[in-house]
mmCIF file of C-alpha atoms in Angstrom:
data_model
loop_
_atom_site.group_PDB
_atom_site.id
_atom_site.type_symbol
_atom_site.label_atom_id
_atom_site.label_comp_id
_atom_site.label_asym_id
_atom_site.label_seq_id
_atom_site.Cartn_x
_atom_site.Cartn_y
_atom_site.Cartn_z
ATOM 1 C CA MET A 10 34.497 -2.095 37.422
ATOM 2 C CA ASP A 11 34.396 1.508 39.124
ATOM 3 C CA LEU A 12 36.994 3.304 41.398
ATOM 4 C CA ALA A 13 35.774 3.946 45.139
ATOM 5 C CA ASP A 14 34.122 7.483 45.170
ATOM 6 C CA ALA A 15 37.182 8.410 47.983
ATOM 7 C CA TYR A 16 39.318 8.166 45.128
ATOM 8 C CA ARG A 17 37.142 10.013 42.793
ATOM 9 C CA VAL A 18 36.922 12.836 45.148
ATOM 10 C CA ALA A 19 40.755 12.907 45.810
ATOM 11 C CA GLN A 20 41.246 12.779 41.928
ATOM 12 C CA ARG A 21 39.475 16.291 41.831
ATOM 13 C CA THR A 22 40.963 18.003 44.954
ATOM 14 C CA PRO A 23 44.050 20.033 44.498
ATOM 15 C CA GLY A 24 47.476 18.807 45.965
ATOM 16 C CA LEU A 25 47.599 15.658 48.020
ATOM 17 C CA LEU A 26 45.033 14.374 50.824
ATOM 18 C CA ARG A 27 45.985 13.529 54.282
ATOM 19 C CA VAL A 28 44.531 10.012 54.783
ATOM 20 C CA ARG A 29 45.070 7.112 57.679
ATOM 21 C CA LEU A 30 44.856 3.478 56.689
ATOM 22 C CA PRO A 31 43.439 0.576 59.140
ATOM 23 C CA TYR A 32 46.943 0.330 60.638
ATOM 24 C CA GLY A 33 49.788 2.733 61.223
ATOM 25 C CA GLU A 34 50.172 6.370 61.182
ATOM 26 C CA PRO A 35 48.774 9.068 59.074
ATOM 27 C CA ALA A 36 50.091 9.603 55.262
ATOM 28 C CA TRP A 37 49.912 11.454 52.087
ATOM 29 C CA LEU A 38 47.883 10.168 49.518
ATOM 30 C CA VAL A 39 48.959 10.202 45.469
ATOM 31 C CA THR A 40 45.909 9.869 43.090
ATOM 32 C CA ARG A 41 47.402 11.665 39.799
ATOM 33 C CA HIS A 42 49.178 9.523 37.334
ATOM 34 C CA HIS A 43 52.374 12.249 36.987
ATOM 35 C CA ASP A 44 52.836 12.308 40.657
ATOM 36 C CA ALA A 45 52.388 8.764 41.168
ATOM 37 C CA ARG A 46 55.221 8.121 38.401
ATOM 38 C CA ALA A 47 57.268 10.892 40.023
ATOM 39 C CA VAL A 48 57.295 9.248 43.788
ATOM 40 C CA LEU A 49 57.857 5.858 42.404
ATOM 41 C CA ALA A 50 61.104 6.661 40.628
ATOM 42 C CA ASP A 51 62.233 8.909 42.850
ATOM 43 C CA ALA A 52 65.203 7.852 44.856
ATOM 44 C CA ARG A 53 64.415 10.567 47.832
ATOM 45 C CA PHE A 54 61.483 8.167 48.745
ATOM 46 C CA SER A 55 62.377 5.328 50.778
ATOM 47 C CA ARG A 56 60.640 1.875 51.005
ATOM 48 C CA ALA A 57 62.893 0.480 53.633
ATOM 49 C CA ASP A 58 61.926 0.455 57.162
ATOM 50 C CA ALA A 59 61.999 3.580 58.764
ATOM 51 C CA GLY A 60 61.415 2.554 62.270
ATOM 52 C CA ARG A 61 57.899 3.891 62.073
ATOM 53 C CA ASP A 62 54.492 2.762 62.375
ATOM 54 C CA ALA A 63 54.065 2.595 58.604
ATOM 55 C CA PRO A 64 50.320 3.110 57.502
ATOM 56 C CA ARG A 65 49.105 -0.116 55.809
ATOM 57 C CA THR A 66 45.952 -2.171 55.339
ATOM 58 C CA THR A 67 47.683 -5.396 56.952
ATOM 59 C CA PRO A 68 48.336 -5.869 60.610
ATOM 60 C CA VAL A 69 51.840 -7.016 59.900
ATOM 61 C CA SER A 70 54.283 -5.170 57.528
ATOM 62 C CA PRO A 71 55.348 -6.565 54.020
ATOM 63 C CA ILE A 72 58.519 -8.308 53.875
ATOM 64 C CA GLY A 73 61.320 -8.868 51.376
ATOM 65 C CA LEU A 74 62.105 -6.704 48.011
ATOM 66 C CA VAL A 75 59.116 -4.598 48.619
ATOM 67 C CA ALA A 76 60.688 -3.094 51.726
ATOM 68 C CA THR A 77 63.991 -2.512 50.843
ATOM 69 C CA ASP A 78 66.355 0.397 49.017
ATOM 70 C CA PRO A 79 69.321 0.120 47.331
ATOM 71 C CA PRO A 80 72.101 -1.142 47.590
ATOM 72 C CA ASP A 81 70.248 -4.204 49.268
ATOM 73 C CA HIS A 82 67.466 -4.087 46.811
ATOM 74 C CA THR A 83 69.777 -4.205 43.854
ATOM 75 C CA ARG A 84 71.537 -7.302 45.465
ATOM 76 C CA LEU A 85 68.466 -9.026 46.417
ATOM 77 C CA ARG A 86 66.367 -8.118 43.153
ATOM 78 C CA ARG A 87 69.191 -9.605 41.069
ATOM 79 C CA PRO A 88 68.534 -13.083 41.450
ATOM 80 C CA ALA A 89 64.590 -12.524 40.727
ATOM 81 C CA ALA A 90 65.710 -10.474 37.319
ATOM 82 C CA ARG A 91 67.849 -13.099 36.418
ATOM 83 C CA ALA A 92 65.187 -15.884 36.563
ATOM 84 C CA PHE A 93 62.176 -13.707 35.542
ATOM 85 C CA THR A 94 63.420 -12.657 32.258
ATOM 86 C CA PRO A 95 61.199 -11.721 29.340
ATOM 87 C CA ARG A 96 62.902 -14.443 27.257
ATOM 88 C CA ARG A 97 62.011 -17.083 29.917
ATOM 89 C CA ALA A 98 58.393 -15.874 30.224
ATOM 90 C CA GLN A 99 57.869 -16.597 26.631
ATOM 91 C CA ALA A 100 59.841 -19.656 26.554
ATOM 92 C CA LEU A 101 56.847 -20.970 29.316
ATOM 93 C CA ARG A 102 54.153 -19.767 27.326
ATOM 94 C CA PRO A 103 53.550 -23.272 25.741
ATOM 95 C CA ARG A 104 53.383 -25.076 28.959
ATOM 96 C CA VAL A 105 51.535 -21.970 30.496
ATOM 97 C CA ARG A 106 48.636 -22.470 27.695
ATOM 98 C CA GLU A 107 48.742 -26.132 28.007
ATOM 99 C CA ILE A 108 47.949 -25.623 32.281
ATOM 100 C CA ALA A 109 45.028 -22.765 31.145
ATOM 101 C CA GLU A 110 43.690 -24.998 28.737
ATOM 102 C CA ASP A 111 43.515 -28.064 30.920
ATOM 103 C CA ALA A 112 42.037 -26.211 33.531
ATOM 104 C CA VAL A 113 39.463 -24.740 31.376
ATOM 105 C CA ARG A 114 38.460 -28.272 29.814
ATOM 106 C CA ARG A 115 38.356 -29.673 33.568
ATOM 107 C CA MET A 116 35.767 -26.910 34.362
ATOM 108 C CA ALA A 117 33.770 -27.745 31.158
ATOM 109 C CA ALA A 118 33.939 -31.409 32.179
ATOM 110 C CA THR A 119 32.155 -30.731 35.370
ATOM 111 C CA GLY A 120 29.159 -28.892 33.516
ATOM 112 C CA ALA A 121 27.565 -25.527 33.947
ATOM 113 C CA PRO A 122 26.825 -23.532 36.104
ATOM 114 C CA ALA A 123 30.701 -23.517 37.584
ATOM 115 C CA ASP A 124 33.022 -21.389 39.570
ATOM 116 C CA LEU A 125 35.701 -19.864 37.616
ATOM 117 C CA VAL A 126 37.560 -18.998 40.490
ATOM 118 C CA GLU A 127 37.848 -22.483 41.831
ATOM 119 C CA HIS A 128 38.532 -24.070 38.378
ATOM 120 C CA VAL A 129 40.497 -21.726 36.224
ATOM 121 C CA ALA A 130 41.852 -18.207 38.583
ATOM 122 C CA LEU A 131 43.380 -20.310 41.218
ATOM 123 C CA PRO A 132 44.588 -23.239 39.777
ATOM 124 C CA VAL A 133 46.491 -21.693 36.917
ATOM 125 C CA PRO A 134 48.658 -19.216 38.453
ATOM 126 C CA ILE A 135 49.294 -21.764 41.253
ATOM 127 C CA ALA A 136 50.287 -24.348 39.044
ATOM 128 C CA VAL A 137 52.635 -21.974 37.146
ATOM 129 C CA ILE A 138 54.542 -20.788 39.999
ATOM 130 C CA CYS A 139 54.789 -24.324 41.687
ATOM 131 C CA GLU A 140 56.077 -25.752 38.517
ATOM 132 C CA LEU A 141 58.456 -22.713 38.446
ATOM 133 C CA LEU A 142 59.620 -23.023 42.043
ATOM 134 C CA GLY A 143 59.652 -26.991 42.264
ATOM 135 C CA VAL A 144 57.135 -27.290 44.710
ATOM 136 C CA PRO A 145 55.225 -30.638 44.706
ATOM 137 C CA ALA A 146 51.856 -30.708 43.478
ATOM 138 C CA GLU A 147 50.667 -32.499 46.827
ATOM 139 C CA ASP A 148 51.330 -29.213 48.643
ATOM 140 C CA ARG A 149 49.790 -26.572 46.507
ATOM 141 C CA ASP A 150 46.589 -26.427 48.528
ATOM 142 C CA ARG A 151 48.625 -25.422 51.590
ATOM 143 C CA PHE A 152 49.722 -22.448 49.890
ATOM 144 C CA ARG A 153 46.403 -20.915 49.299
ATOM 145 C CA GLY A 154 45.781 -20.966 53.000
ATOM 146 C CA TRP A 155 48.623 -19.475 53.905
ATOM 147 C CA SER A 156 48.547 -16.869 51.258
ATOM 148 C CA ASP A 157 44.780 -15.920 52.005
ATOM 149 C CA THR A 158 45.792 -15.346 55.658
ATOM 150 C CA VAL A 159 49.229 -13.328 54.809
ATOM 151 C CA LEU A 160 47.430 -10.861 52.690
ATOM 152 C CA SER A 161 44.090 -10.606 54.686
ATOM 153 C CA THR A 162 42.923 -7.738 56.453
ATOM 154 C CA SER A 163 40.007 -8.987 58.624
ATOM 155 C CA GLY A 164 39.544 -12.236 60.275
ATOM 156 C CA ALA A 165 43.240 -12.992 60.651
ATOM 157 C CA GLY A 166 44.933 -11.010 63.257
ATOM 158 C CA PRO A 167 48.665 -10.407 63.849
ATOM 159 C CA HIS A 168 49.219 -13.622 65.253
ATOM 160 C CA ASP A 169 47.936 -15.739 62.472
ATOM 161 C CA VAL A 170 49.476 -13.695 59.950
ATOM 162 C CA LEU A 171 52.813 -14.013 61.637
ATOM 163 C CA ALA A 172 52.412 -17.954 61.884
ATOM 164 C CA ALA A 173 51.319 -18.330 58.376
ATOM 165 C CA THR A 174 54.340 -16.224 57.415
ATOM 166 C CA ALA A 175 56.471 -18.189 59.531
ATOM 167 C CA ALA A 176 54.975 -21.537 57.985
ATOM 168 C CA LEU A 177 55.693 -20.538 54.225
ATOM 169 C CA LYS A 178 59.446 -19.554 55.285
ATOM 170 C CA GLU A 179 60.084 -22.893 57.082
ATOM 171 C CA TYR A 180 58.488 -24.653 54.181
ATOM 172 C CA MET A 181 60.846 -22.504 51.329
ATOM 173 C CA GLY A 182 63.640 -23.126 53.554
ATOM 174 C CA ASP A 183 63.536 -26.450 53.451
ATOM 175 C CA LEU A 184 62.890 -26.692 49.450
ATOM 176 C CA LEU A 185 65.783 -24.283 49.325
ATOM 177 C CA ASP A 186 67.906 -26.576 51.099
ATOM 178 C CA ARG A 187 66.689 -29.753 48.921
ATOM 179 C CA ARG A 188 67.759 -27.721 45.814
ATOM 180 C CA ARG A 189 71.018 -26.769 47.170
ATOM 181 C CA ALA A 190 72.064 -30.358 47.732
ATOM 182 C CA ASP A 191 70.224 -31.629 44.726
ATOM 183 C CA PRO A 192 69.935 -29.181 42.044
ATOM 184 C CA ALA A 193 66.852 -29.297 39.478
ATOM 185 C CA ASP A 194 65.522 -27.765 36.332
ATOM 186 C CA ASP A 195 63.645 -24.976 38.254
ATOM 187 C CA LEU A 196 63.370 -21.512 39.191
ATOM 188 C CA MET A 197 64.369 -22.117 43.012
ATOM 189 C CA THR A 198 67.475 -23.780 41.576
ATOM 190 C CA ALA A 199 68.301 -20.744 39.343
ATOM 191 C CA LEU A 200 67.812 -18.241 42.240
ATOM 192 C CA LEU A 201 70.093 -20.355 44.256
ATOM 193 C CA HIS A 202 72.943 -19.891 41.318
ATOM 194 C CA ALA A 203 71.695 -16.280 40.745
ATOM 195 C CA GLY A 204 71.901 -15.118 44.283
ATOM 196 C CA ASP A 205 75.259 -17.227 44.840
ATOM 197 C CA GLU A 206 77.108 -15.643 48.150
ATOM 198 C CA ASP A 207 80.262 -15.705 46.438
ATOM 199 C CA ALA A 208 79.219 -12.729 44.344
ATOM 200 C CA PRO A 209 81.372 -9.393 44.657
ATOM 201 C CA ASP A 210 78.611 -7.771 46.511
ATOM 202 C CA GLY A 211 78.044 -10.733 48.837
ATOM 203 C CA GLY A 212 74.901 -12.167 47.182
ATOM 204 C CA ALA A 213 72.134 -13.302 49.184
ATOM 205 C CA SER A 214 71.563 -14.885 52.006
ATOM 206 C CA ARG A 215 69.610 -18.210 52.797
ATOM 207 C CA GLU A 216 67.132 -16.273 54.649
ATOM 208 C CA GLU A 217 67.057 -13.474 52.268
ATOM 209 C CA LEU A 218 66.147 -16.234 49.527
ATOM 210 C CA VAL A 219 63.598 -17.875 51.423
ATOM 211 C CA GLU A 220 61.830 -14.267 51.894
ATOM 212 C CA LEU A 221 62.481 -13.612 47.910
ATOM 213 C CA CYS A 222 60.916 -17.226 47.192
ATOM 214 C CA VAL A 223 57.773 -16.199 49.600
ATOM 215 C CA ALA A 224 57.275 -12.597 47.728
ATOM 216 C CA ILE A 225 57.369 -14.710 44.263
ATOM 217 C CA LEU A 226 54.800 -17.259 45.569
ATOM 218 C CA LEU A 227 52.424 -14.516 47.086
ATOM 219 C CA GLY A 228 52.956 -12.204 44.295
ATOM 220 C CA GLY A 229 53.208 -14.941 41.478
ATOM 221 C CA TYR A 230 49.954 -16.704 42.641
ATOM 222 C CA GLU A 231 47.504 -14.244 44.487
ATOM 223 C CA THR A 232 47.846 -11.328 42.219
ATOM 224 C CA THR A 233 47.506 -13.313 38.924
ATOM 225 C CA ALA A 234 44.499 -15.050 40.409
ATOM 226 C CA ALA A 235 42.571 -12.012 41.242
ATOM 227 C CA GLN A 236 42.881 -10.196 38.095
ATOM 228 C CA LEU A 237 42.263 -13.297 36.015
ATOM 229 C CA ALA A 238 38.894 -13.501 37.921
ATOM 230 C CA ASN A 239 38.505 -9.508 37.861
ATOM 231 C CA PHE A 240 39.349 -9.414 34.015
ATOM 232 C CA THR A 241 36.828 -12.141 33.061
ATOM 233 C CA TRP A 242 34.090 -10.582 35.130
ATOM 234 C CA VAL A 243 34.653 -7.187 33.631
ATOM 235 C CA LEU A 244 34.622 -8.819 29.992
ATOM 236 C CA LEU A 245 31.515 -10.587 30.567
ATOM 237 C CA THR A 246 29.500 -7.403 31.914
ATOM 238 C CA GLU A 247 31.001 -4.602 29.958
ATOM 239 C CA ARG A 248 32.785 -6.114 27.181
ATOM 240 C CA PRO A 249 31.103 -9.639 26.288
ATOM 241 C CA ASP A 250 32.492 -8.824 22.397
ATOM 242 C CA ALA A 251 35.800 -9.038 23.450
ATOM 243 C CA LEU A 252 35.813 -12.797 24.214
ATOM 244 C CA ALA A 253 34.383 -13.616 20.702
ATOM 245 C CA GLU A 254 37.251 -11.469 19.443
ATOM 246 C CA LEU A 255 39.854 -13.338 21.202
ATOM 247 C CA ALA A 256 38.141 -16.853 20.403
ATOM 248 C CA GLY A 257 39.013 -15.701 16.792
ATOM 249 C CA ARG A 258 42.084 -13.342 17.091
ATOM 250 C CA PRO A 259 44.166 -14.820 19.916
ATOM 251 C CA ASP A 260 46.664 -11.964 18.951
ATOM 252 C CA ARG A 261 44.541 -9.448 20.341
ATOM 253 C CA ALA A 262 45.116 -10.816 23.791
ATOM 254 C CA ARG A 263 48.008 -8.623 24.568
ATOM 255 C CA ALA A 264 46.258 -5.379 23.456
ATOM 256 C CA TRP A 265 43.234 -6.160 25.782
ATOM 257 C CA VAL A 266 45.523 -7.334 28.866
ATOM 258 C CA GLU A 267 47.309 -4.023 28.742
ATOM 259 C CA GLU A 268 44.063 -2.070 28.699
ATOM 260 C CA LEU A 269 42.394 -4.424 31.472
ATOM 261 C CA LEU A 270 45.791 -4.019 33.492
ATOM 262 C CA ARG A 271 45.363 -0.285 33.136
ATOM 263 C CA TYR A 272 41.516 -0.201 34.076
ATOM 264 C CA VAL A 273 40.970 -2.608 36.564
ATOM 265 C CA PRO A 274 42.423 -1.581 40.299
ATOM 266 C CA LEU A 275 44.001 -4.672 41.765
ATOM 267 C CA ALA A 276 44.929 -3.305 45.372
ATOM 268 C CA ALA A 277 41.902 -2.666 47.695
ATOM 269 C CA SER A 278 43.684 0.458 48.597
ATOM 270 C CA ALA A 279 46.704 2.440 48.307
ATOM 271 C CA SER A 280 49.501 0.845 50.424
ATOM 272 C CA LEU A 281 53.258 -0.060 50.591
ATOM 273 C CA PRO A 282 54.088 3.762 51.874
ATOM 274 C CA ARG A 283 57.490 5.469 50.711
ATOM 275 C CA TYR A 284 59.079 7.853 53.271
ATOM 276 C CA ALA A 285 60.561 11.074 52.213
ATOM 277 C CA LEU A 286 64.251 11.179 52.843
ATOM 278 C CA GLU A 287 64.402 14.888 52.991
ATOM 279 C CA ASP A 288 61.869 17.493 51.973
ATOM 280 C CA VAL A 289 60.248 17.055 48.500
ATOM 281 C CA GLN A 290 57.558 18.893 46.585
ATOM 282 C CA VAL A 291 54.761 16.496 45.073
ATOM 283 C CA GLY A 292 51.783 17.919 43.447
ATOM 284 C CA GLY A 293 52.366 21.444 44.836
ATOM 285 C CA VAL A 294 52.423 20.217 48.600
ATOM 286 C CA LYS A 295 55.825 19.913 50.300
ATOM 287 C CA VAL A 296 56.247 16.521 52.096
ATOM 288 C CA ARG A 297 58.584 17.010 54.727
ATOM 289 C CA ALA A 298 61.225 14.492 55.718
ATOM 290 C CA GLY A 299 60.099 11.363 57.454
ATOM 291 C CA GLU A 300 56.405 11.640 56.295
ATOM 292 C CA PRO A 301 55.120 8.591 54.375
ATOM 293 C CA VAL A 302 53.250 8.999 51.002
ATOM 294 C CA LEU A 303 50.823 6.620 49.584
ATOM 295 C CA VAL A 304 50.601 5.811 45.745
ATOM 296 C CA ALA A 305 47.229 4.962 44.671
ATOM 297 C CA ILE A 306 47.631 2.948 41.525
ATOM 298 C CA GLY A 307 44.305 2.178 40.338
ATOM 299 C CA ALA A 308 43.457 5.973 40.754
ATOM 300 C CA ALA A 309 46.626 7.018 38.912
ATOM 301 C CA ASP A 310 45.721 4.496 35.878
ATOM 302 C CA ARG A 311 42.304 6.163 35.793
ATOM 303 C CA ASP A 312 43.763 9.957 35.366
ATOM 304 C CA ALA A 313 41.913 11.575 32.673
ATOM 305 C CA LEU A 314 45.122 13.567 32.187
ATOM 306 C CA ARG A 315 46.818 10.961 30.973
ATOM 307 C CA TYR A 316 44.306 8.314 29.697
ATOM 308 C CA PRO A 317 41.359 10.200 28.089
ATOM 309 C CA ARG A 318 37.898 8.626 28.629
ATOM 310 C CA PRO A 319 39.826 6.629 31.515
ATOM 311 C CA ASP A 320 36.442 4.662 32.586
ATOM 312 C CA ARG A 321 36.050 3.259 29.243
ATOM 313 C CA LEU A 322 37.668 0.083 28.038
ATOM 314 C CA GLU A 323 39.487 0.708 24.749
ATOM 315 C CA PRO A 324 42.280 -2.089 23.824
ATOM 316 C CA ASP A 325 43.592 -0.038 20.978
ATOM 317 C CA ARG A 326 44.446 3.229 22.865
ATOM 318 C CA ASP A 327 47.966 3.608 24.066
ATOM 319 C CA THR A 328 48.272 1.984 27.500
ATOM 320 C CA SER A 329 52.205 2.763 27.935
ATOM 321 C CA GLY A 330 53.137 3.928 31.274
ATOM 322 C CA HIS A 331 50.123 2.198 33.317
ATOM 323 C CA LEU A 332 51.556 1.164 36.669
ATOM 324 C CA ALA A 333 49.587 -2.003 37.204
ATOM 325 C CA PHE A 334 53.033 -3.486 38.057
ATOM 326 C CA GLY A 335 54.661 -0.399 39.484
ATOM 327 C CA HIS A 336 57.595 1.796 38.328
ATOM 328 C CA GLY A 337 61.021 2.448 39.199
ATOM 329 C CA ILE A 338 63.481 0.113 41.015
ATOM 330 C CA HIS A 339 60.134 -1.767 42.763
ATOM 331 C CA HIS A 340 58.668 -2.349 39.206
ATOM 332 C CA CYS A 341 57.266 -6.036 39.411
ATOM 333 C CA ALA A 342 60.156 -8.313 38.484
ATOM 334 C CA GLY A 343 57.357 -11.226 37.498
ATOM 335 C CA ALA A 344 55.558 -8.835 35.150
ATOM 336 C CA ALA A 345 56.580 -10.662 32.074
ATOM 337 C CA LEU A 346 55.131 -13.911 33.222
ATOM 338 C CA ALA A 347 51.956 -12.452 34.909
ATOM 339 C CA ARG A 348 51.291 -11.092 31.606
ATOM 340 C CA VAL A 349 51.527 -14.494 29.665
ATOM 341 C CA GLU A 350 49.076 -16.210 32.152
ATOM 342 C CA LEU A 351 46.765 -13.477 31.848
ATOM 343 C CA GLN A 352 46.532 -13.573 27.991
ATOM 344 C CA GLU A 353 46.924 -17.267 27.778
ATOM 345 C CA GLY A 354 44.062 -17.670 30.503
ATOM 346 C CA LEU A 355 41.635 -15.353 29.095
ATOM 347 C CA THR A 356 42.298 -16.623 25.491
ATOM 348 C CA ALA A 357 41.714 -20.443 26.474
ATOM 349 C CA LEU A 358 38.288 -19.218 28.114
ATOM 350 C CA ALA A 359 37.388 -17.642 24.899
ATOM 351 C CA ARG A 360 38.438 -20.324 22.645
ATOM 352 C CA LEU A 361 37.205 -23.302 24.706
ATOM 353 C CA LEU A 362 34.099 -21.958 26.259
ATOM 354 C CA PRO A 363 31.890 -20.293 23.352
ATOM 355 C CA GLY A 364 29.209 -18.471 24.817
ATOM 356 C CA LEU A 365 30.783 -17.642 28.312
ATOM 357 C CA ARG A 366 28.521 -15.575 30.597
ATOM 358 C CA PRO A 367 27.764 -15.180 34.291
ATOM 359 C CA ALA A 368 25.599 -17.495 36.162
ATOM 360 C CA GLY A 369 24.705 -15.130 38.903
ATOM 361 C CA GLU A 370 26.678 -12.483 40.923
ATOM 362 C CA PRO A 371 30.372 -13.161 41.925
ATOM 363 C CA THR A 372 30.969 -13.431 45.961
ATOM 364 C CA TRP A 373 33.688 -10.599 46.680
ATOM 365 C CA ARG A 374 36.366 -10.632 48.994
ATOM 366 C CA PRO A 375 35.015 -8.819 52.413
ATOM 367 C CA ALA A 376 38.217 -7.295 53.016
ATOM 368 C CA ALA A 377 41.429 -8.193 51.525
ATOM 369 C CA PHE A 378 44.704 -6.615 50.192
ATOM 370 C CA LEU A 379 43.704 -7.502 46.666
ATOM 371 C CA ARG A 380 40.524 -6.931 45.106
ATOM 372 C CA GLY A 381 38.911 -9.983 43.495
ATOM 373 C CA PRO A 382 36.227 -12.436 43.867
ATOM 374 C CA VAL A 383 36.173 -15.314 45.976
ATOM 375 C CA ALA A 384 33.450 -17.118 43.805
ATOM 376 C CA LEU A 385 32.444 -16.519 40.244
ATOM 377 C CA PRO A 386 29.525 -18.487 38.756
ATOM 378 C CA VAL A 387 29.758 -18.724 35.021
ATOM 379 C CA ARG A 388 27.919 -20.963 32.452
ATOM 380 C CA TRP A 389 28.501 -21.347 28.690
#
């Protein structure tokens, strides 16, 4: 899976590039790993709403944690951080494995060829995140339509995006109210306790918890589904030996997933701008106060200055510092759970479907916030 040519050009161009996304004002583009980590960790760059027409790939700006700064970000992130601990993710591994293996067995029962996206990549993460949030199984299909609309960059105008976002918020608000009245052993109840408004800093309001739940749903479902399909396609076409290795050595899943996270770009383009709060030097360029900067994570993780032979899949390389889950205070709170889902998903495919191979070309999303196939035909 290659980077777009424009990012290759940007990597070879000294300094930063001025770019314009489909929506919003012009911005600076960062493509080198060192500069990317610096911007993501620098408190002089703000993610909060700057009252400007932020550069973006979607008609409507993001909501929730991704658009906040401390102290609000610290206060709102606390419930998610307490709920999405690495220990909790590891405790969930047996259940995630069961969900992944059940999905693969159901696909096998349908016979080959079959669509891996429909049968595995989508149902596994949606089942995991909905179980965590306590969402009834009969409501899960509704989330796919809402999620596709919210994250779409074509075919859905601002009105459609706002309507889908409103529907998600209304549903999550109702579910939160039910959990507050009747607690359960699920993530939503844990979020309510962790976000208690009686906390010294005021906790999280109902509206803020609703937005947090929407962010968890979209981030925990759509991104993992896209990458599970992407990773499978890359291994089938570039390193088919990896699946045979995983079938016999599931302990190798961690190394393969970390390298795939580095290697496979998830976002269709750089997005989520950060505004300079003062003049800041980045890559030899002065970014003036008030100017937005976009970080191209996919390009930064293919920077040869940080990762030698960046366009080769090498699971035994040092992948530390990759930016697939971000960096700094906005590092993905659900990273540990996503890793478990990706590891168990790939291992289930490798172990239960020997000889897995493509049964045709995938159908790629025509234009979306995330890169990934909408259909991936396979046989075994």
